[in-house]
XYZ file of C-alpha atoms in Angstrom:
223
model
C 125.623 156.486 62.380
C 128.449 155.985 59.930
C 131.124 153.997 61.771
C 134.693 153.072 60.858
C 136.088 149.895 62.426
C 139.860 149.401 62.209
C 140.492 145.871 63.482
C 142.850 143.231 62.069
C 141.085 140.216 63.586
C 138.506 139.201 60.987
C 136.303 137.303 63.445
C 136.060 140.298 65.776
C 135.500 142.858 63.011
C 132.811 140.739 61.313
C 131.056 140.259 64.668
C 131.070 144.010 65.332
C 129.967 144.901 61.801
C 127.096 142.413 61.772
C 125.747 143.687 65.088
C 126.049 147.369 64.184
C 124.477 146.887 60.772
C 121.540 145.073 62.349
C 121.047 148.217 64.444
C 120.874 150.261 61.239
C 124.369 151.741 61.201
C 126.664 152.002 58.174
C 129.976 150.244 58.871
C 133.302 150.315 57.001
C 135.910 147.688 57.946
C 139.675 148.192 57.619
C 142.298 145.686 58.834
C 145.481 147.802 58.611
C 146.549 150.923 60.519
C 147.876 152.865 57.545
C 144.800 152.112 55.449
C 142.701 153.022 58.469
C 144.332 156.446 58.667
C 143.679 157.073 54.970
C 140.039 156.036 55.291
C 139.543 158.007 58.515
C 140.787 161.213 56.898
C 138.901 160.716 53.620
C 135.499 159.732 54.995
C 132.926 161.481 57.160
C 132.423 159.232 60.183
C 130.338 159.767 63.295
C 132.541 157.534 65.435
C 135.477 155.134 65.017
C 136.394 151.831 66.677
C 140.160 151.312 66.589
C 142.237 148.406 67.855
C 145.537 149.387 69.489
C 147.540 146.490 68.026
C 147.400 146.912 64.251
C 149.715 146.040 61.342
C 151.182 148.929 59.355
C 150.502 151.580 61.984
C 149.487 150.990 65.593
C 146.173 152.351 66.824
C 147.628 155.000 69.126
C 149.821 156.431 66.380
C 146.792 156.436 64.076
C 144.728 158.459 66.544
C 147.603 160.847 67.296
C 147.906 161.526 63.556
C 144.167 162.202 63.331
C 144.229 164.647 66.231
C 147.294 166.406 64.816
C 145.291 166.899 61.603
C 142.434 168.452 63.641
C 140.175 165.435 63.070
C 137.927 165.336 66.161
C 135.798 162.284 65.296
C 135.188 160.317 68.532
C 137.379 157.228 68.892
C 136.702 154.113 70.954
C 139.820 152.035 71.527
C 139.027 148.309 71.476
C 141.962 146.244 72.711
C 143.207 143.377 74.835
C 145.570 145.768 76.646
C 143.487 146.354 79.758
C 145.914 147.640 82.376
C 145.337 150.998 84.062
C 148.451 152.442 82.422
C 147.276 151.153 79.026
C 143.922 152.887 79.463
C 145.534 156.142 80.529
C 147.961 155.999 77.600
C 145.124 155.388 75.138
C 142.998 158.250 76.419
C 145.956 160.633 76.541
C 146.793 159.809 72.911
C 143.412 161.198 71.826
C 140.977 158.346 72.413
C 137.540 159.194 73.821
C 136.692 155.811 75.328
C 138.390 152.481 75.985
C 136.877 148.981 75.916
C 138.841 145.844 76.754
C 138.489 142.509 74.964
C 136.639 140.218 75.489
C 133.617 142.525 75.462
C 129.834 142.348 75.327
C 128.384 143.727 72.101
C 125.645 145.523 74.028
C 128.242 147.517 75.945
C 130.126 148.373 72.756
C 126.921 149.589 71.113
C 125.920 151.657 74.130
C 129.340 153.320 74.312
C 129.287 154.174 70.604
C 125.822 155.668 70.887
C 126.984 157.771 73.832
C 129.969 159.038 71.835
C 127.758 159.811 68.850
C 125.408 161.884 71.006
C 128.118 164.248 72.233
C 127.201 167.502 70.461
C 130.535 169.193 71.023
C 132.483 166.431 69.338
C 131.033 166.981 65.891
C 130.148 170.366 64.519
C 127.194 170.146 62.162
C 127.807 171.938 58.890
C 124.704 173.186 57.098
C 126.308 175.323 54.370
C 129.181 174.246 52.113
C 130.974 176.543 49.681
C 133.830 176.863 47.203
C 134.468 180.216 45.550
C 131.081 181.614 44.526
C 129.442 178.173 44.735
C 127.170 177.693 47.757
C 125.269 174.597 48.941
C 122.596 174.900 51.638
C 122.144 171.393 53.050
C 118.996 172.199 55.002
C 117.205 173.896 52.119
C 118.723 171.438 49.586
C 119.590 174.470 47.462
C 122.659 175.129 45.322
C 123.612 178.524 43.909
C 126.583 179.926 42.055
C 127.151 183.665 41.748
C 123.645 184.029 43.130
C 122.094 181.919 40.369
C 120.148 178.840 41.498
C 121.274 175.486 40.072
C 118.830 172.585 39.848
C 120.466 169.257 40.692
C 119.112 165.720 40.703
C 119.480 163.856 44.046
C 122.561 161.880 42.972
C 124.193 165.001 41.507
C 123.523 166.796 44.791
C 125.086 163.931 46.777
C 128.148 163.893 44.509
C 128.667 167.643 44.786
C 128.184 167.518 48.562
C 130.843 164.812 48.864
C 133.320 166.845 46.816
C 132.587 170.065 48.724
C 133.083 168.368 52.099
C 136.557 167.377 50.895
C 137.378 170.636 49.155
C 140.920 170.680 47.780
C 141.393 166.919 48.260
C 141.447 164.424 45.391
C 138.624 161.871 45.452
C 139.274 158.697 43.497
C 136.646 156.876 41.463
C 136.549 154.153 44.137
C 135.972 156.696 46.921
C 133.109 158.255 44.980
C 131.521 154.898 44.184
C 131.585 153.915 47.848
C 130.387 157.261 49.220
C 127.730 158.241 46.666
C 126.566 154.917 45.208
C 127.429 152.595 48.129
C 129.359 150.325 45.756
C 132.424 148.688 47.324
C 133.770 147.092 44.141
C 134.837 148.346 40.715
C 131.883 147.772 38.348
C 132.247 147.983 34.581
C 130.362 151.259 34.354
C 131.128 154.900 33.706
C 128.529 156.127 36.199
C 131.060 158.378 37.990
C 132.322 159.949 34.784
C 128.760 160.469 33.521
C 127.640 162.224 36.698
C 130.792 164.362 36.858
C 130.099 165.456 33.276
C 126.481 166.339 34.120
C 127.586 168.191 37.231
C 130.131 170.217 35.259
C 127.493 171.157 32.704
C 125.431 172.728 35.475
C 128.062 173.999 37.925
C 130.984 175.007 35.684
C 130.090 175.553 32.030
C 127.737 178.533 32.516
C 130.429 180.343 34.540
C 133.910 181.703 33.900
C 135.845 179.740 36.523
C 136.091 175.953 36.567
C 135.701 174.496 40.066
C 135.526 170.745 39.370
C 138.971 169.583 38.304
C 140.160 166.252 36.921
C 143.458 165.086 38.421
C 144.851 162.858 35.706
C 145.318 159.271 36.836
C 143.884 159.993 40.298
C 140.338 161.343 40.375
C 138.504 164.615 40.916
C 138.522 167.535 43.311
C 136.739 170.790 43.980
C 139.097 173.737 43.981
C 139.563 175.191 47.471
C-alpha cells in the first residue's frame, strides 16, 4: 500500500516508516498538519496514519477538511489521547480507526491492512479521461479522438498521474516524487523532457492542447 504518516514526533514516525517499508509498503512522512493536508489531497494514498496533536493544523481538523473535500481515504488516528470521549470525538470527525500510544507495531500494521482491504472505502478507477483523451489502465492503452497513442512506461505513468489530478497543478517536485520516486531536487531536466515528449504525442497532432504549463508553478491537465 501507499501510506501517508502525519506525525510530528520523529522517533515515532521513523519507527512506523521503517516497519511498514520492511513489509513492502511505500511510506511518506509529514511532520506538520497543514503540510499533511496538502500532501493528503495531492497524493493517491491507500490509507493514512494521522496524529491528533500536530503543529500547524491539528489532526481532527485535518481529517474534517479531507472529508469536506470528499476525500474518503481511510484514516487511522494515532494519539496519546486515549479516553473514551477522545475516541468518540476522533471517529465522529471522520477517522476510521483509533490507536492509542504506546502501541505495538504488529497491531498498527494489522489495523492498516484491515483498512486497506475495505472495498467500499476506495473506488478503483480503471479508465481516466480528459476531453477526448482516454486512458484504459487495465489494457494499458491510451487514445485521443479514437486514435491510439503509443507511450513508453514512464510517459504512461506521468500522464496517469496528471489525469488522476485533472485540473490541479502538479509541481516539478510532486512529479519527481510520484513518477520517479525522487524526494530531492536533482540537477536534471527529466520532468521537462518527459512533458515535452508527452505533448508531442498527446497534444501536437490534435487541435486542442490538454497539457498546460502554469508559469512558475508546474503543469496540469485541463479538466
